[in-house]
Amino acid sequence: MSLAFDFSQTPSFFRDETFRGDFTFENSPEAIHRFPFPFDRDQYMYAVNIEQHMPGPPKSATVFPIDIDEHYVAEMADRAKVLADDPLRCQSLPHMITAEWDLLELLMTSMARDYPEWFSLERDGARWHWINRPLGIDQRFTFGDAATLPHGPMEYITRQCQGDFCLLDQRDDNLWLDAGIVTSQADWSLDFDLGMNFIEWHGPVPRAHDMGIFDRALKFLLNLQIGRPIRRLNWTMTINPRLDTSPENYHRWGIDRTTVTPENVGDKVHLRVELQALWRLPRSNAIVFSIRCYLIKMRELVSVPKWGRRLHRVLRDLPDDLADYKGMTHYRATTLDYLSRHDDGAPTSPGFFPD
């Protein structure tokens, strides 16, 4: 599969944009209104906040289990660049190969079913034929035979699907991060965390351990059933629409936090939301943990009045240790000043969606 993406050959729905360098990313009005805004009230505190991964409202980010949107082709181009520079962003321990094939099946069948105009999958026993029209891929292969694909099964399909993916092996009453592809993460490292268990992996998160959140989440996940996926939203803030905010590249993006001014805050500061979903896989009994990143500029966010009011109140009242953990100490005051101009004090309606 080529690393060069020719946007002139892709359907016009997909945006020609960048997540580095000149940062030309932006959301269309339609993408703004389907953004998975993470706050259902005017304050925030850690919670398990898990729900069934059921179809959401029409045109929302959760209408299908796997969300393919206008940023698809550009995000896949960015992933290819990351992997070319740092192949260790995709790793899998040898015992996870069955889980890799499980993941390939989950993504191919979901994408072909829900987006038939872009993807198709034909299966004749172990002989499979996959077509990805936006990326110009036409691949015949033998399911279960990695030699018939240009990459391992996990890497092959996740080079074609938005979001990061972690495969969790269940053993010894715990979940172990034993495989994954992670190129759009919010300041954590697959290379560092590979082989850790669920509690170790979440070690840096403040407050949540004392509140027992991860113990309860682990107990719940150990009993996750096949065919009953779940989801939750997580969030942080990012300067510039940069997908790759990895520790490995902190020297490239960390300084961005000091560049926010009253003049550029509306375009530089982004709310970064992760739609996290988990599925039990059928052959391996592993769990796939998908982490789908969405970005929205402050200027775009305040075009939805309810969201502008609510984010101002959430960030204003956020405990300092959480603000520091989310990396917003340098620019929090400037962002609050901007958002305050879009908060008239009016009450906001319950729930995530625009009024």
Short mmCIF file of C-alpha atoms in Angstrom, two decimals, residues 13 27-37 57-64 66-71 115 162 275 292 294 296 304 307 353-354:
data_model
loop_
_atom_site.label_atom_id
_atom_site.label_comp_id
_atom_site.label_asym_id
_atom_site.label_seq_id
_atom_site.Cartn_x
_atom_site.Cartn_y
_atom_site.Cartn_z
CA PHE A 13 -16.89 14.13 0.55
CA ASN A 27 -14.73 20.92 10.32
CA SER A 28 -17.59 21.50 7.92
CA PRO A 29 -20.86 22.76 9.47
CA GLU A 30 -22.16 19.19 9.26
CA ALA A 31 -19.11 17.84 11.09
CA ILE A 32 -19.50 20.47 13.82
CA HIS A 33 -23.07 19.41 14.54
CA ARG A 34 -22.18 15.70 14.69
CA PHE A 35 -19.18 16.32 16.96
CA PRO A 36 -19.38 14.03 20.03
CA PHE A 37 -19.49 16.79 22.66
CA PRO A 57 -29.26 9.56 16.43
CA PRO A 58 -29.17 9.86 12.62
CA LYS A 59 -26.02 11.59 11.30
CA SER A 60 -24.36 11.41 14.74
CA ALA A 61 -20.87 10.02 15.38
CA THR A 62 -22.45 6.91 16.92
CA VAL A 63 -25.01 6.04 14.26
CA PHE A 64 -22.71 3.17 13.20
CA ILE A 66 -17.31 2.37 13.27
CA ASP A 67 -17.49 6.05 12.33
CA ILE A 68 -16.06 7.09 8.95
CA ASP A 69 -16.29 10.84 8.38
CA GLU A 70 -15.03 13.64 6.13
CA HIS A 71 -11.53 13.47 7.67
CA TYR A 115 -20.62 2.24 4.12
CA GLN A 162 -9.88 5.99 11.78
CA LEU A 275 -15.00 8.07 21.47
CA ARG A 292 -11.45 7.45 17.96
CA TYR A 294 -12.28 14.07 17.18
CA ILE A 296 -12.92 20.95 17.14
CA VAL A 304 -23.21 25.97 18.92
CA TRP A 307 -21.60 24.13 23.85
CA PHE A 353 -26.64 17.43 21.80
CA PRO A 354 -27.20 20.98 20.50
#
